[in-house]
CSV table of C-alpha atoms in Angstrom, one decimal:
chain,number,residue,atom,x,y,z
A,1,UNK,CA,73.0,46.9,82.9
A,2,UNK,CA,71.8,43.4,83.6
A,3,UNK,CA,68.5,42.4,85.0
A,4,UNK,CA,67.9,40.3,88.1
A,5,UNK,CA,64.5,38.6,88.3
A,6,UNK,CA,63.6,37.3,91.7
A,7,UNK,CA,60.5,36.1,93.6
A,8,UNK,CA,59.5,36.4,97.3
A,9,UNK,CA,57.8,33.4,98.9
A,10,UNK,CA,56.8,32.3,102.3
A,11,UNK,CA,53.8,31.5,104.5
A,12,UNK,CA,50.8,33.8,105.1
A,13,UNK,CA,51.8,37.0,107.0
A,14,UNK,CA,55.5,36.4,106.8
A,15,UNK,CA,55.9,39.9,105.4
A,16,UNK,CA,56.6,39.3,101.7
A,17,UNK,CA,54.7,42.3,100.4
A,18,UNK,CA,56.0,44.5,103.3
A,19,UNK,CA,59.5,43.6,102.4
A,20,UNK,CA,59.1,44.5,98.8
A,21,UNK,CA,57.3,47.7,99.8
A,22,UNK,CA,60.2,48.6,102.1
A,23,UNK,CA,62.7,47.8,99.4
A,24,UNK,CA,60.9,50.1,96.9
A,25,UNK,CA,60.3,52.8,99.6
A,26,UNK,CA,63.9,53.0,100.8
A,27,UNK,CA,65.4,53.0,97.3
A,28,UNK,CA,63.1,56.0,96.4
A,29,UNK,CA,61.5,53.9,93.7
A,30,UNK,CA,57.9,54.9,94.6
A,31,UNK,CA,56.2,57.6,92.5
A,32,UNK,CA,54.5,60.5,94.2
A,33,UNK,CA,51.1,59.5,93.2
A,34,UNK,CA,51.7,56.0,94.5
A,35,UNK,CA,52.7,57.4,97.9
A,36,UNK,CA,49.6,59.6,98.0
A,37,UNK,CA,47.5,56.5,97.2
A,38,UNK,CA,49.1,54.6,100.0
A,39,UNK,CA,48.5,57.4,102.5
A,40,UNK,CA,44.8,57.5,101.5
A,41,UNK,CA,44.3,53.7,101.9
A,42,UNK,CA,44.0,54.0,105.7
A,43,UNK,CA,45.9,50.8,106.4
A,44,UNK,CA,48.3,51.4,109.3
A,45,UNK,CA,50.8,49.3,111.1
A,46,UNK,CA,50.7,48.9,114.9
A,47,UNK,CA,53.2,51.7,115.3
A,48,UNK,CA,51.1,54.1,113.2
A,49,UNK,CA,53.3,54.0,110.1
A,50,UNK,CA,51.9,53.4,106.6
A,51,UNK,CA,51.4,49.8,105.5
A,52,UNK,CA,53.9,49.4,102.7
A,53,UNK,CA,52.4,46.0,101.6
A,54,UNK,CA,49.7,48.1,99.8
A,55,UNK,CA,52.3,48.7,97.0
A,56,UNK,CA,52.0,45.1,95.8
A,57,UNK,CA,48.5,44.2,97.0
A,58,UNK,CA,46.6,45.4,93.9
A,59,UNK,CA,43.4,43.4,94.0
A,60,UNK,CA,40.5,44.6,96.1
A,61,UNK,CA,40.3,41.3,97.9
A,62,UNK,CA,44.0,41.5,98.8
A,63,UNK,CA,43.5,45.0,100.3
A,64,UNK,CA,40.4,44.0,102.2
A,65,UNK,CA,41.9,40.8,103.7
A,66,UNK,CA,45.5,42.0,104.0
A,67,UNK,CA,46.8,39.0,102.1
A,68,UNK,CA,48.4,38.3,98.7
A,69,UNK,CA,46.3,36.3,96.2
A,70,UNK,CA,47.8,36.9,92.8
A,71,UNK,CA,51.4,37.3,91.7
A,72,UNK,CA,52.3,41.0,91.6
A,73,UNK,CA,55.3,42.3,89.6
A,74,UNK,CA,57.3,45.4,90.5
A,75,UNK,CA,60.2,47.0,88.8
A,76,UNK,CA,63.0,49.2,90.1
A,77,UNK,CA,66.7,49.8,89.5
A,78,UNK,CA,69.8,51.1,91.2
A,79,UNK,CA,73.1,52.3,89.7
A,80,UNK,CA,74.3,48.7,89.5
A,81,UNK,CA,71.3,46.7,88.3
A,82,UNK,CA,67.7,46.5,87.2
A,83,UNK,CA,65.3,44.3,89.1
A,84,UNK,CA,62.0,42.5,88.4
A,85,UNK,CA,60.3,41.4,91.6
A,86,UNK,CA,57.5,38.8,91.8
A,87,UNK,CA,55.4,38.9,95.0
A,88,UNK,CA,53.9,35.4,95.3
A,89,UNK,CA,51.0,34.4,97.6
A,90,UNK,CA,51.7,32.2,100.6
A,91,UNK,CA,48.5,30.3,100.8
A,92,UNK,CA,48.5,26.6,99.9
A,93,UNK,CA,45.6,27.0,97.4
A,94,UNK,CA,47.7,29.5,95.4
A,95,UNK,CA,50.6,27.1,94.8
A,96,UNK,CA,50.0,27.5,91.0
A,97,UNK,CA,50.5,31.3,91.3
A,98,UNK,CA,53.8,30.7,93.1
A,99,UNK,CA,55.0,28.3,90.4
A,100,UNK,CA,54.1,30.8,87.7
A,101,UNK,CA,56.1,33.6,89.3
A,102,UNK,CA,59.1,31.3,90.1
A,103,UNK,CA,59.4,29.9,86.6
A,104,UNK,CA,60.7,33.2,85.3
A,105,UNK,CA,63.0,34.0,88.3
A,106,UNK,CA,66.7,33.6,88.8
A,107,UNK,CA,66.6,33.8,92.6
A,108,UNK,CA,64.0,33.1,95.3
A,109,UNK,CA,63.8,35.0,98.6
A,110,UNK,CA,62.1,32.7,101.1
A,111,UNK,CA,60.8,34.6,104.2
A,112,UNK,CA,60.6,32.9,107.5
A,113,UNK,CA,58.8,34.4,110.5
A,114,UNK,CA,61.4,34.6,113.3
A,115,UNK,CA,58.6,33.6,115.8
A,116,UNK,CA,57.6,30.5,113.8
A,117,UNK,CA,60.7,29.1,112.2
A,118,UNK,CA,60.7,26.6,109.4
A,119,UNK,CA,57.1,25.5,108.8
A,120,UNK,CA,55.1,23.6,106.2
A,121,UNK,CA,55.0,26.4,103.6
A,122,UNK,CA,58.7,26.9,103.9
A,123,UNK,CA,59.2,23.3,102.9
A,124,UNK,CA,56.7,23.6,100.1
A,125,UNK,CA,58.3,26.7,98.5
A,126,UNK,CA,61.8,25.3,98.9
A,127,UNK,CA,60.7,22.2,97.2
A,128,UNK,CA,59.2,24.2,94.3
A,129,UNK,CA,62.5,26.1,94.0
A,130,UNK,CA,64.3,22.8,93.7
A,131,UNK,CA,61.9,21.5,91.1
A,132,UNK,CA,62.3,24.6,89.0
A,133,UNK,CA,66.1,24.6,89.4
A,134,UNK,CA,66.3,28.2,90.6
A,135,UNK,CA,69.9,29.3,90.8
A,136,UNK,CA,70.0,30.8,94.3
A,137,UNK,CA,68.0,30.7,97.5
A,138,UNK,CA,68.1,33.7,99.9
A,139,UNK,CA,66.5,32.9,103.3
A,140,UNK,CA,65.4,36.1,105.1
A,141,UNK,CA,64.5,35.6,108.7
A,142,UNK,CA,61.9,38.4,109.1
A,143,UNK,CA,60.3,40.0,112.1
A,144,UNK,CA,63.5,40.0,114.1
A,145,UNK,CA,62.1,43.1,115.9
A,146,UNK,CA,59.5,40.8,117.5
A,147,UNK,CA,62.1,38.5,119.0
A,148,UNK,CA,64.3,41.3,120.3
A,149,UNK,CA,66.8,40.9,117.5
A,150,UNK,CA,68.2,37.8,119.3
A,151,UNK,CA,71.1,36.1,117.4
A,152,UNK,CA,70.2,32.7,118.9
A,153,UNK,CA,66.8,32.8,117.2
A,154,UNK,CA,68.4,33.5,113.8
A,155,UNK,CA,71.0,30.8,114.2
A,156,UNK,CA,68.5,28.1,115.2
A,157,UNK,CA,66.4,28.9,112.2
A,158,UNK,CA,69.5,28.8,110.0
A,159,UNK,CA,70.4,25.4,111.3
A,160,UNK,CA,66.9,24.0,110.8
A,161,UNK,CA,66.8,25.3,107.2
A,162,UNK,CA,70.2,24.0,106.3
A,163,UNK,CA,69.0,20.5,107.2
A,164,UNK,CA,66.0,21.0,104.8
A,165,UNK,CA,68.4,22.4,102.1
A,166,UNK,CA,70.6,19.4,102.4
A,167,UNK,CA,67.6,17.0,102.1
A,168,UNK,CA,66.5,18.9,98.9
A,169,UNK,CA,70.0,19.2,97.6
A,170,UNK,CA,69.8,23.0,97.3
A,171,UNK,CA,73.3,24.1,96.4
A,172,UNK,CA,73.4,27.8,96.9
A,173,UNK,CA,71.7,29.1,100.1
A,174,UNK,CA,72.4,32.4,102.0
A,175,UNK,CA,70.8,33.9,105.1
A,176,UNK,CA,70.0,37.5,106.2
A,177,UNK,CA,68.2,38.5,109.4
A,178,UNK,CA,65.7,41.4,108.7
A,179,UNK,CA,62.8,43.4,109.9
A,180,UNK,CA,60.8,44.5,106.9
A,181,UNK,CA,58.5,46.6,109.1
A,182,UNK,CA,61.4,48.6,110.7
A,183,UNK,CA,63.7,48.5,107.7
A,184,UNK,CA,66.5,46.5,109.4
A,185,UNK,CA,69.0,45.1,106.8
A,186,UNK,CA,66.7,45.8,103.9
A,187,UNK,CA,68.5,48.7,102.3
A,188,UNK,CA,70.3,50.2,105.3
A,189,UNK,CA,72.5,48.2,107.7
A,190,UNK,CA,70.9,47.5,111.0
A,191,UNK,CA,72.4,49.0,114.2
A,192,UNK,CA,70.2,46.7,116.3
A,193,UNK,CA,71.9,43.5,115.1
A,194,UNK,CA,75.6,44.2,115.6
A,195,UNK,CA,76.3,40.4,115.6
A,196,UNK,CA,75.4,40.2,111.9
A,197,UNK,CA,78.2,41.4,109.6
A,198,UNK,CA,76.8,40.3,106.2
A,199,UNK,CA,75.2,42.4,103.4
A,200,UNK,CA,71.8,44.0,103.4
A,201,UNK,CA,69.2,42.6,101.0
A,202,UNK,CA,69.8,45.3,98.5
A,203,UNK,CA,73.6,44.8,98.7
A,204,UNK,CA,73.1,41.1,98.2
A,205,UNK,CA,70.8,41.6,95.2
A,206,UNK,CA,73.1,44.1,93.6
A,207,UNK,CA,76.2,42.0,93.8
A,208,UNK,CA,75.0,38.4,93.5
A,209,UNK,CA,76.9,36.7,90.7
A,210,UNK,CA,75.5,33.3,89.8
A,211,UNK,CA,78.0,30.5,89.6
A,212,UNK,CA,78.4,29.1,86.2
A,213,UNK,CA,76.8,25.7,85.7
A,214,UNK,CA,77.7,23.0,83.3
A,215,UNK,CA,75.4,24.3,80.6
A,216,UNK,CA,77.9,26.4,78.6
A,217,UNK,CA,75.8,26.4,75.4
A,218,UNK,CA,72.8,28.3,73.9
A,219,UNK,CA,69.4,27.9,72.2
A,220,UNK,CA,67.6,30.2,69.8
A,221,UNK,CA,63.9,29.6,69.4
A,222,UNK,CA,62.7,31.3,66.2
A,223,UNK,CA,59.9,33.7,66.9
A,224,UNK,CA,59.5,35.3,63.5
A,225,UNK,CA,60.9,34.9,60.0
A,226,UNK,CA,61.6,38.3,58.5
A,227,UNK,CA,61.4,38.4,54.8
A,228,UNK,CA,60.3,41.9,53.6
A,229,UNK,CA,60.9,41.3,49.8
A,230,UNK,CA,61.0,45.0,49.1
A,231,UNK,CA,62.9,46.9,46.5
A,232,UNK,CA,65.3,48.1,49.2
A,233,UNK,CA,65.7,44.6,50.7
A,234,UNK,CA,65.1,42.1,47.9
A,235,UNK,CA,67.2,39.3,49.4
A,236,UNK,CA,66.8,40.0,53.1
A,237,UNK,CA,66.1,36.9,55.3
A,238,UNK,CA,66.4,37.1,59.1
A,239,UNK,CA,65.3,35.0,62.0
A,240,UNK,CA,64.1,36.9,65.1
A,241,UNK,CA,64.1,35.5,68.6
A,242,UNK,CA,65.6,35.7,72.1
A,243,UNK,CA,68.9,34.1,73.0
A,244,UNK,CA,68.8,31.5,75.8
A,245,UNK,CA,72.1,30.5,77.4
A,246,UNK,CA,75.7,31.6,77.3
A,247,UNK,CA,75.3,33.5,74.0
A,248,UNK,CA,76.2,33.0,70.3
A,249,UNK,CA,78.7,34.5,67.9
A,250,UNK,CA,79.2,35.2,64.2
A,251,UNK,CA,80.8,32.3,62.3
A,252,UNK,CA,79.6,29.6,64.7
A,253,UNK,CA,78.2,26.4,63.2
A,254,UNK,CA,74.6,25.8,63.9
A,255,UNK,CA,72.0,23.1,63.7
A,256,UNK,CA,68.4,23.8,62.8
A,257,UNK,CA,65.8,21.6,64.5
A,258,UNK,CA,63.7,19.7,63.8
A,259,UNK,CA,64.9,19.5,60.2
A,260,UNK,CA,68.5,18.7,61.2
A,261,UNK,CA,70.1,21.0,58.6
A,262,UNK,CA,73.4,22.6,59.4
A,263,UNK,CA,74.6,26.1,58.6
A,264,UNK,CA,76.6,28.9,60.2
A,265,UNK,CA,75.8,32.4,61.6
A,266,UNK,CA,76.6,35.0,58.9
A,267,UNK,CA,75.7,38.0,61.0
A,268,UNK,CA,73.8,39.2,64.1
A,269,UNK,CA,71.6,42.2,63.9
A,270,UNK,CA,70.1,44.4,66.6
A,271,UNK,CA,68.4,47.7,66.0
A,272,UNK,CA,69.7,47.8,62.4
A,273,UNK,CA,73.3,47.4,63.6
A,274,UNK,CA,75.5,44.3,63.4
A,275,UNK,CA,77.3,42.8,66.4
A,276,UNK,CA,79.9,40.0,66.6
A,277,UNK,CA,77.9,38.1,69.4
A,278,UNK,CA,74.6,38.1,71.3
A,279,UNK,CA,74.2,37.5,75.0
A,280,UNK,CA,71.7,35.6,77.1
A,281,UNK,CA,68.3,37.3,77.1
A,282,UNK,CA,69.0,39.5,74.1
A,283,UNK,CA,66.3,39.7,71.3
A,284,UNK,CA,68.2,39.7,68.0
A,285,UNK,CA,67.9,38.8,64.3
A,286,UNK,CA,70.1,36.1,63.0
A,287,UNK,CA,71.3,35.8,59.4
A,288,UNK,CA,72.6,32.4,58.3
A,289,UNK,CA,75.2,31.6,55.6
A,290,UNK,CA,72.7,29.4,53.7
A,291,UNK,CA,69.1,29.7,52.6
A,292,UNK,CA,67.4,27.3,54.9
A,293,UNK,CA,63.7,26.3,55.4
A,294,UNK,CA,63.0,27.7,58.9
A,295,UNK,CA,59.6,28.6,60.4
A,296,UNK,CA,58.3,30.0,63.6
A,297,UNK,CA,58.7,27.4,66.3
A,298,UNK,CA,61.9,25.9,64.9
A,299,UNK,CA,65.1,26.1,67.0
A,300,UNK,CA,68.6,27.2,66.0
A,301,UNK,CA,71.1,25.5,68.3
A,302,UNK,CA,74.8,25.0,68.6
A,303,UNK,CA,76.0,22.2,66.3
A,304,UNK,CA,78.7,21.4,68.8
A,305,UNK,CA,76.2,21.0,71.7
A,306,UNK,CA,72.8,20.1,70.3
A,307,UNK,CA,69.7,19.4,72.3
A,308,UNK,CA,67.1,16.6,72.4
A,309,UNK,CA,64.5,15.9,69.7
A,310,UNK,CA,61.9,13.4,71.0
A,311,UNK,CA,58.2,12.5,71.0
A,312,UNK,CA,58.1,11.0,74.5
A,313,UNK,CA,59.5,12.1,77.9
A,314,UNK,CA,58.9,12.2,81.6
A,315,UNK,CA,58.1,15.6,83.2
A,316,UNK,CA,57.3,17.1,86.5
A,317,UNK,CA,53.9,18.9,86.3
A,318,UNK,CA,52.1,21.6,88.4
A,319,UNK,CA,48.4,21.5,87.7
A,320,UNK,CA,46.5,24.8,87.5
A,321,UNK,CA,42.9,23.7,86.6
A,322,UNK,CA,40.0,22.9,88.9
A,323,UNK,CA,39.3,19.8,86.8
A,324,UNK,CA,41.9,17.0,87.3
A,325,UNK,CA,44.3,16.1,84.5
A,326,UNK,CA,42.5,13.9,82.0
A,327,UNK,CA,44.7,11.0,80.6
A,328,UNK,CA,42.3,10.6,77.7
A,329,UNK,CA,42.3,14.3,76.7
A,330,UNK,CA,44.4,15.8,73.9
A,331,UNK,CA,46.2,18.9,75.2
A,332,UNK,CA,48.5,21.5,73.6
A,333,UNK,CA,52.1,21.8,74.8
A,334,UNK,CA,53.7,25.2,74.2
A,335,UNK,CA,57.5,25.1,74.5
A,336,UNK,CA,59.0,28.5,73.7
A,337,UNK,CA,57.4,29.4,70.3
A,338,UNK,CA,56.3,25.9,69.3
A,339,UNK,CA,52.8,24.4,70.0
A,340,UNK,CA,52.3,20.7,69.7
A,341,UNK,CA,49.5,18.3,70.4
A,342,UNK,CA,50.2,15.9,73.3
A,343,UNK,CA,48.5,13.3,75.5
A,344,UNK,CA,49.4,12.3,79.1
A,345,UNK,CA,48.8,8.6,79.0
A,346,UNK,CA,50.2,7.9,82.5
A,347,UNK,CA,50.5,9.6,85.9
A,348,UNK,CA,53.7,8.1,87.4
A,349,UNK,CA,53.5,9.6,90.9
A,350,UNK,CA,52.7,12.7,92.9
A,351,UNK,CA,54.9,14.6,95.3
A,352,UNK,CA,53.9,15.3,98.9
A,353,UNK,CA,55.5,18.8,98.9
A,354,UNK,CA,55.5,18.8,102.7
A,355,UNK,CA,57.5,15.6,103.1
A,356,UNK,CA,59.1,15.5,99.6
A,357,UNK,CA,58.0,11.8,99.5
A,358,UNK,CA,56.4,10.2,96.4
A,359,UNK,CA,52.7,9.2,96.6
A,360,UNK,CA,50.7,7.2,94.1
A,361,UNK,CA,47.3,8.5,93.1
A,362,UNK,CA,45.2,8.1,90.0
A,363,UNK,CA,44.6,11.8,89.7
A,364,UNK,CA,46.5,15.1,89.6
A,365,UNK,CA,44.3,17.9,90.8
A,366,UNK,CA,44.5,21.6,91.3
A,367,UNK,CA,47.8,22.7,92.9
A,368,UNK,CA,49.2,19.2,92.8
A,369,UNK,CA,52.8,18.5,91.7
A,370,UNK,CA,53.6,15.2,90.1
A,371,UNK,CA,55.5,13.2,87.5
A,372,UNK,CA,53.8,12.3,84.2
A,373,UNK,CA,54.6,10.6,81.0
A,374,UNK,CA,54.1,12.8,77.9
A,375,UNK,CA,53.6,11.6,74.3
A,376,UNK,CA,53.6,14.2,71.5
A,377,UNK,CA,52.1,14.1,68.0
A,378,UNK,CA,55.4,15.2,66.6
A,379,UNK,CA,59.0,15.6,67.7
A,380,UNK,CA,59.7,18.3,70.3
A,381,UNK,CA,62.9,20.2,70.8
A,382,UNK,CA,63.8,20.4,74.5
A,383,UNK,CA,66.5,20.0,77.1
A,384,UNK,CA,66.4,18.2,80.4
A,385,UNK,CA,65.8,20.4,83.5
A,386,UNK,CA,69.1,19.4,85.1
A,387,UNK,CA,71.0,20.4,82.0
A,388,UNK,CA,69.3,23.6,80.7
A,389,UNK,CA,66.3,24.7,82.8
A,390,UNK,CA,65.3,27.6,80.5
A,391,UNK,CA,64.6,25.1,77.6
A,392,UNK,CA,63.1,22.4,79.8
A,393,UNK,CA,59.9,24.4,80.8
A,394,UNK,CA,56.6,24.4,79.0
A,395,UNK,CA,52.9,25.1,79.6
A,396,UNK,CA,49.9,22.9,78.9
A,397,UNK,CA,46.9,24.4,77.2
A,398,UNK,CA,43.4,23.0,77.0
A,399,UNK,CA,42.4,23.5,73.3
A,400,UNK,CA,38.7,23.4,74.3
A,401,UNK,CA,38.8,26.8,76.0
A,402,UNK,CA,42.4,27.9,75.3
A,403,UNK,CA,43.2,28.1,79.1
A,404,UNK,CA,46.6,27.3,80.5
A,405,UNK,CA,46.0,24.3,82.8
A,406,UNK,CA,49.5,23.3,83.8
A,407,UNK,CA,53.2,23.9,83.7
A,408,UNK,CA,55.9,21.3,83.4
A,409,UNK,CA,59.7,20.7,83.4
A,410,UNK,CA,61.2,17.9,81.3
A,411,UNK,CA,63.1,15.5,83.6
A,412,UNK,CA,63.9,12.3,81.8
A,413,UNK,CA,64.0,10.7,78.3
A,414,UNK,CA,61.8,7.7,77.7
């Protein structure tokens, strides 16, 4: 059973947490003690029903204010799929939280209030989805119950958003009219919108099949070298990690980076069993045909379709720290299992996420998104965001306090 990871995003009070709560409630994914806690929370909707947003609003400040501040993760499954949901805040000052949640997602659900239409935060979150190369955008026009379920309202918002999607070059966009509060088109088909004949949100999530991109290769960042050297396993040498990409198979020729040594896959081990291949997302142990010097942080990649090994590149960055980015400071770049010292000698430009225009500023501050030049102390293994997004993302750490201060995607070679 495969896993679908998706994030909900939108402006304040668009109903993101309520939608997730409704999805969990209507699929019977809420435990009895959770239901009891909700009923005791004394938060009621206008019609007297329990406020399902409490399911994801875990912080005390979130419950008091009725808003989402931090990213909340929820898990559920149906007979067809397992799901990991990230509920991201809608406030501008929590852009960094939204970037964090979206970086691990395959799909983004952007909620639009039927009364407000496409607004500033809609553009902001759509732009972030584009920057992170999310595979699919699902636009849910929420609160249809507050506009009398009018088809014209939905169609007008759809037209407006398609213009934005064209400007941002979003390739895969779908639309569903919903009411998270009333449960329309969340899990059950709505009888109050007979003009809509598409899937419910749950049907859509269960059946979405991402179109293949041009990647058609794989990467294997080594997390751990297994060398027990026991009497039972005197010659055992395995390389543990998680597969990124289309998957790998026994007998395939591989390239080890950064050393540049070639070998081939002798066997693939999972739970003390051998398999002929490993798929995307699987954590496995690889055994190579040759004894090769490999350490944590190295990459095993396809010899037929290798990746980049460079010390300089351009990247889009989202800044998380209250202090602005310091072009004189040495930072740490963590890409997969490898940590490398870097400097950011130049800020190339910043993005105005509302207009998608480039602006030129000497500083990148909290929640800003911009383009920077990165120079590393040693060669880094990476792909470009347009070619292989999963291996184009990294975080920046301040070594003075070990805090994550930014996240980036590699965009261009220098």
